Amino acid sequence: MRTLQRFDLYRKVPRDLTEPTVSGAAVSCCTVILGLYLFVSEFLVFVHRRWDSEMFIDESKTEEKLQINLDVTLPAMPCELLSFDAQDVMGSHEVDAHGNLWKERLTSKGDLIQREEIKNSHYGASSSLTRHFSFNYDNQDVERIRQMIHSGEGCRVVGFVRVNKVPGNVHLSTYSHSYLFGSLYQETRNMNISHKINHLSFGLDADISYIKTKVQGTGIVSPLDGVSQIVTEKKTGAFVDTAIFEYYTKVVPTTYIPLDRPALHVYQFTANTNKIMNQQMPSLYFRYDFSPVTVQYKETRESFSHFLVQICAVIGGIFTVAGIVDSLLHKSIVHLAKKAQVGKLV
């Protein structure tokens, strides 16, 4: 047993050989307070989650579909005059866009009149646009549409559409109803394409909602939300100075990898707008192009082993420095006390 005791690196000093001091008590209190502060700081760092980002070239297949979430209000454009179209740069007659879109008829005050799903059209089947909706109207329908225009009826288009993951556009336009413009000449000269973008995003809507609420400050997934464009009457006449509005978006694939749920695949994007004067076919275009670079955000946190090493370093460092300070302070006080006893303090 005595042989084993020789290896003791922490030999104990008998209690009767030590004495408490005021300076030691002061240093001890400061040591405890500083130690608790540093411990709490390290603990907060340990439990804090952070997002680390990196960029790499996107290697996803072009056969993948992209979901476009759309919510646009046109307060002065009847739904009966609007069609929703989708195109891409593949050059094919069929874009194969599938989704779930609804149109809501609105009064001039914005109250809901009717809500119905946009269905495939039987009119204009030779169109090169996949989701191209219009109807074959008779004279009664023309009068009904004329009444809608005079009453200031509006329209809201909301839902999503899935398109090929290649550059293209989706747009709301009056192209498919151009054959009505002869019967509604005066009315169509007052077609107002004023609009408000309530929401526009790329990717699954649930993932985007999670990113906007839980991971703020890491990406721009819906910069056009709340953007509006108002078309006013001409200064020289009573007709509306209408136009084609185009929004150009640059889409950046973005992946979020949280610690407690599967990876989320969304799309950040930047947007610019352009206005083209056009009295014949007022339209609203959303053009999109893709960046070849993918941004990845990975949620990380400090490991327990690193936290343990940090705590040991804090405890060891504090007690070592405190011991040195206490030793210097005690020796200084003793030295001054001896000088005071012999009258050499002054």
Tab-separated table of C-alpha atoms in Angstrom, residues 32-274:
chain	number	residue	atom	x	y	z
A	32	VAL	CA	-16.535	30.869	-8.122
A	33	ILE	CA	-18.386	33.729	-9.826
A	34	LEU	CA	-16.091	33.675	-12.864
A	35	GLY	CA	-16.263	29.887	-13.023
A	36	LEU	CA	-20.064	29.889	-13.025
A	37	TYR	CA	-20.153	32.565	-15.742
A	38	LEU	CA	-17.779	30.638	-17.983
A	39	PHE	CA	-19.626	27.376	-17.353
A	40	VAL	CA	-22.966	28.903	-18.344
A	41	SER	CA	-21.369	30.440	-21.441
A	42	GLU	CA	-19.937	27.103	-22.542
A	43	PHE	CA	-23.233	25.355	-21.827
A	44	LEU	CA	-25.159	27.833	-24.007
A	45	VAL	CA	-22.653	27.253	-26.815
A	46	PHE	CA	-23.116	23.494	-26.356
A	47	VAL	CA	-26.931	23.587	-26.654
A	48	HIS	CA	-26.962	26.219	-29.440
A	49	ARG	CA	-27.580	24.981	-32.985
A	50	ARG	CA	-26.014	26.754	-35.928
A	51	TRP	CA	-26.256	26.469	-39.703
A	52	ASP	CA	-23.074	25.929	-41.701
A	53	SER	CA	-23.279	26.565	-45.449
A	54	GLU	CA	-21.405	25.255	-48.440
A	55	MET	CA	-21.823	25.390	-52.227
A	56	PHE	CA	-21.370	22.730	-54.878
A	57	ILE	CA	-22.406	22.013	-58.458
A	58	ASP	CA	-25.940	20.675	-58.782
A	59	GLU	CA	-25.924	17.148	-60.249
A	60	SER	CA	-29.662	16.496	-60.117
A	61	LYS	CA	-31.373	15.014	-63.170
A	62	THR	CA	-33.321	17.293	-65.487
A	63	GLU	CA	-36.249	14.822	-65.449
A	64	GLU	CA	-37.149	16.080	-61.985
A	65	LYS	CA	-40.230	18.266	-61.632
A	66	LEU	CA	-40.295	21.681	-60.012
A	67	GLN	CA	-43.292	22.867	-58.013
A	68	ILE	CA	-44.197	26.543	-58.406
A	69	ASN	CA	-46.471	27.933	-55.691
A	70	LEU	CA	-48.517	30.876	-56.898
A	71	ASP	CA	-50.984	33.252	-55.272
A	72	VAL	CA	-51.801	36.336	-57.342
A	73	THR	CA	-54.706	38.764	-57.051
A	74	LEU	CA	-55.876	40.798	-60.047
A	75	PRO	CA	-58.502	43.157	-58.568
A	76	ALA	CA	-59.790	44.513	-61.897
A	77	MET	CA	-59.500	41.524	-64.255
A	78	PRO	CA	-62.403	39.014	-64.495
A	79	CYS	CA	-61.423	35.355	-64.274
A	80	GLU	CA	-63.303	34.646	-67.499
A	81	LEU	CA	-60.756	36.655	-69.483
A	82	LEU	CA	-57.688	35.006	-67.961
A	83	SER	CA	-55.863	31.874	-68.965
A	84	PHE	CA	-52.940	30.195	-67.228
A	85	ASP	CA	-50.148	29.003	-69.514
A	86	ALA	CA	-46.795	27.297	-68.983
A	87	GLN	CA	-43.796	27.063	-71.316
A	88	ASP	CA	-40.191	25.951	-71.142
A	89	VAL	CA	-37.147	25.999	-73.421
A	90	MET	CA	-37.411	22.333	-74.420
A	91	GLY	CA	-39.225	23.385	-77.590
A	92	SER	CA	-41.900	20.705	-77.262
A	93	HIS	CA	-45.620	21.303	-77.671
A	94	GLU	CA	-46.341	19.637	-74.353
A	95	VAL	CA	-44.608	20.894	-71.226
A	96	ASP	CA	-46.372	18.272	-69.079
A	97	ALA	CA	-47.214	20.703	-66.303
A	98	HIS	CA	-49.386	19.215	-63.591
A	99	GLY	CA	-50.684	20.864	-60.484
A	100	ASN	CA	-53.655	22.112	-58.584
A	101	LEU	CA	-54.808	25.654	-59.369
A	102	TRP	CA	-57.906	27.495	-58.246
A	103	LYS	CA	-59.494	30.692	-59.468
A	104	GLU	CA	-61.600	32.881	-57.214
A	105	ARG	CA	-64.014	35.441	-58.582
A	106	LEU	CA	-63.902	38.652	-56.563
A	107	THR	CA	-66.171	41.669	-56.339
A	108	SER	CA	-64.838	45.177	-56.855
A	109	LYS	CA	-64.416	45.337	-53.056
A	110	GLY	CA	-62.453	42.098	-52.940
A	111	ASP	CA	-65.211	39.857	-51.566
A	112	LEU	CA	-65.356	36.244	-52.753
A	113	ILE	CA	-68.082	35.417	-55.289
A	114	GLN	CA	-67.146	31.925	-56.413
A	115	ARG	CA	-64.229	29.517	-56.154
A	116	GLU	CA	-63.550	26.771	-58.684
A	117	GLU	CA	-60.673	24.630	-59.846
A	118	ILE	CA	-59.023	25.451	-63.155
A	119	LYS	CA	-59.692	22.541	-65.483
A	120	ASN	CA	-58.256	21.519	-68.822
A	121	SER	CA	-59.748	23.266	-71.831
A	122	HIS	CA	-61.502	21.727	-74.768
A	123	TYR	CA	-61.013	24.928	-76.739
A	124	GLY	CA	-57.770	25.650	-78.548
A	125	ALA	CA	-56.518	22.100	-78.252
A	126	SER	CA	-53.798	22.788	-80.815
A	127	SER	CA	-52.146	25.297	-78.524
A	128	SER	CA	-48.471	24.713	-77.786
A	129	LEU	CA	-49.036	25.591	-74.150
A	130	THR	CA	-49.858	22.725	-71.824
A	131	ARG	CA	-51.984	24.342	-69.126
A	132	HIS	CA	-54.006	26.543	-71.436
A	133	PHE	CA	-57.556	27.177	-70.313
A	134	SER	CA	-60.357	28.866	-72.242
A	135	PHE	CA	-63.941	28.170	-73.197
A	136	ASN	CA	-66.155	28.396	-76.262
A	137	TYR	CA	-68.568	31.277	-75.628
A	138	ASP	CA	-71.895	32.170	-77.198
A	139	ASN	CA	-73.684	35.571	-77.254
A	140	GLN	CA	-75.090	35.132	-73.748
A	141	ASP	CA	-71.624	34.438	-72.429
A	142	VAL	CA	-70.299	37.576	-74.122
A	143	GLU	CA	-72.952	39.687	-72.397
A	144	ARG	CA	-72.140	38.037	-69.087
A	145	ILE	CA	-68.443	38.845	-69.502
A	146	ARG	CA	-69.308	42.419	-70.472
A	147	GLN	CA	-71.255	42.752	-67.231
A	148	MET	CA	-68.293	41.376	-65.273
A	149	ILE	CA	-66.003	44.000	-66.765
A	150	HIS	CA	-68.434	46.870	-66.076
A	151	SER	CA	-68.978	45.746	-62.471
A	152	GLY	CA	-65.224	45.786	-61.786
A	153	GLU	CA	-64.985	42.093	-61.053
A	154	GLY	CA	-61.543	40.769	-60.115
A	155	CYS	CA	-59.804	37.419	-59.895
A	156	ARG	CA	-57.422	35.563	-57.614
A	157	VAL	CA	-55.362	32.621	-58.859
A	158	VAL	CA	-53.929	30.399	-56.137
A	159	GLY	CA	-52.357	26.947	-56.037
A	160	PHE	CA	-49.341	25.235	-57.498
A	161	VAL	CA	-48.133	23.808	-60.780
A	162	ARG	CA	-45.340	21.302	-61.482
A	163	VAL	CA	-43.090	21.958	-64.469
A	164	ASN	CA	-39.878	20.601	-65.937
A	165	LYS	CA	-36.742	21.653	-64.118
A	166	VAL	CA	-35.486	23.728	-67.043
A	167	PRO	CA	-35.721	27.461	-67.814
A	168	GLY	CA	-39.209	28.562	-68.750
A	169	ASN	CA	-42.138	30.690	-67.681
A	170	VAL	CA	-45.673	30.599	-66.393
A	171	HIS	CA	-48.027	33.430	-67.163
A	172	LEU	CA	-51.521	34.760	-66.773
A	173	SER	CA	-52.740	36.296	-69.995
A	174	THR	CA	-55.728	37.149	-72.175
A	175	TYR	CA	-54.307	35.457	-75.307
A	176	SER	CA	-56.771	32.578	-75.397
A	177	HIS	CA	-59.725	35.007	-75.380
A	178	SER	CA	-58.501	37.277	-78.153
A	179	TYR	CA	-61.359	36.108	-80.405
A	180	LEU	CA	-63.736	37.887	-77.997
A	181	PHE	CA	-62.051	41.259	-78.376
A	182	GLY	CA	-64.074	42.090	-81.467
A	183	SER	CA	-67.357	41.703	-79.575
A	184	LEU	CA	-65.952	43.425	-76.478
A	185	TYR	CA	-63.870	46.092	-78.176
A	186	GLN	CA	-64.681	48.995	-75.845
A	187	GLU	CA	-64.505	46.834	-72.744
A	188	THR	CA	-61.185	45.200	-73.624
A	189	ARG	CA	-59.598	48.626	-74.088
A	190	ASN	CA	-60.112	49.042	-70.345
A	191	MET	CA	-58.664	45.703	-69.313
A	192	ASN	CA	-56.597	46.354	-66.207
A	193	ILE	CA	-53.725	43.989	-65.392
A	194	SER	CA	-53.058	45.611	-62.002
A	195	HIS	CA	-51.994	42.853	-59.646
A	196	LYS	CA	-50.586	41.925	-56.261
A	197	ILE	CA	-48.312	38.945	-55.712
A	198	ASN	CA	-49.456	37.453	-52.422
A	199	HIS	CA	-46.982	34.600	-52.675
A	200	LEU	CA	-44.535	33.108	-55.162
A	201	SER	CA	-42.086	30.363	-54.311
A	202	PHE	CA	-40.408	27.286	-55.746
A	203	GLY	CA	-40.507	23.921	-53.991
A	204	LEU	CA	-42.859	22.188	-51.574
A	205	ASP	CA	-44.969	24.716	-49.743
A	206	ALA	CA	-44.642	22.863	-46.403
A	207	ASP	CA	-40.837	22.970	-46.604
A	208	ILE	CA	-40.871	26.667	-47.478
A	209	SER	CA	-43.153	27.452	-44.522
A	210	TYR	CA	-40.786	25.558	-42.213
A	211	ILE	CA	-37.767	27.479	-43.518
A	212	LYS	CA	-39.498	30.857	-43.151
A	213	THR	CA	-40.552	30.165	-39.552
A	214	LYS	CA	-37.750	27.994	-38.147
A	215	VAL	CA	-34.652	28.965	-40.130
A	216	GLN	CA	-34.844	32.708	-40.546
A	217	GLY	CA	-31.931	34.652	-41.933
A	218	THR	CA	-30.432	31.832	-44.013
A	219	GLY	CA	-32.153	32.269	-47.369
A	220	ILE	CA	-34.514	34.262	-49.582
A	221	VAL	CA	-37.311	31.912	-50.612
A	222	SER	CA	-40.126	34.383	-51.406
A	223	PRO	CA	-38.786	37.890	-52.127
A	224	LEU	CA	-41.772	38.860	-54.299
A	225	ASP	CA	-44.392	38.390	-51.598
A	226	GLY	CA	-46.419	41.574	-51.225
A	227	VAL	CA	-45.205	43.164	-54.475
A	228	SER	CA	-47.938	44.996	-56.390
A	229	GLN	CA	-48.224	46.874	-59.673
A	230	ILE	CA	-51.005	49.391	-60.287
A	231	VAL	CA	-52.099	50.319	-63.820
A	232	THR	CA	-53.591	53.802	-64.103
A	233	GLU	CA	-55.612	55.546	-66.787
A	234	LYS	CA	-53.913	57.524	-69.513
A	235	LYS	CA	-53.526	61.219	-68.942
A	236	THR	CA	-54.822	61.994	-72.438
A	237	GLY	CA	-57.853	59.723	-72.429
A	238	ALA	CA	-60.187	57.519	-70.481
A	239	PHE	CA	-58.646	54.186	-71.460
A	240	VAL	CA	-56.373	52.176	-69.192
A	241	ASP	CA	-52.650	52.368	-69.929
A	242	THR	CA	-52.174	48.598	-69.710
A	243	ALA	CA	-49.011	46.582	-70.268
A	244	ILE	CA	-47.218	43.254	-70.034
A	245	PHE	CA	-45.457	42.774	-66.700
A	246	GLU	CA	-42.527	40.386	-66.589
A	247	TYR	CA	-40.751	39.063	-63.517
A	248	TYR	CA	-37.341	37.487	-64.115
A	249	THR	CA	-36.232	35.092	-61.392
A	250	LYS	CA	-32.885	33.378	-60.895
A	251	VAL	CA	-33.541	30.189	-58.953
A	252	VAL	CA	-30.869	28.670	-56.689
A	253	PRO	CA	-31.481	25.091	-55.459
A	254	THR	CA	-31.023	24.998	-51.690
A	255	THR	CA	-30.884	22.041	-49.314
A	256	TYR	CA	-31.412	22.270	-45.554
A	257	ILE	CA	-30.261	19.349	-43.396
A	258	PRO	CA	-31.718	19.708	-39.879
A	259	LEU	CA	-30.606	17.521	-36.986
A	260	ASP	CA	-34.078	16.261	-36.104
A	261	ARG	CA	-35.865	15.787	-39.447
A	262	PRO	CA	-35.186	14.726	-43.058
A	263	ALA	CA	-33.493	17.089	-45.491
A	264	LEU	CA	-35.555	19.912	-46.986
A	265	HIS	CA	-35.176	20.844	-50.648
A	266	VAL	CA	-36.295	24.383	-51.469
A	267	TYR	CA	-35.273	27.082	-53.927
A	268	GLN	CA	-34.035	30.559	-53.187
A	269	PHE	CA	-34.369	33.142	-55.924
A	270	THR	CA	-33.732	36.725	-56.842
A	271	ALA	CA	-36.137	38.715	-58.981
A	272	ASN	CA	-36.190	41.661	-61.372
A	273	THR	CA	-39.184	43.182	-63.098
A	274	ASN	CA	-39.862	44.730	-66.475
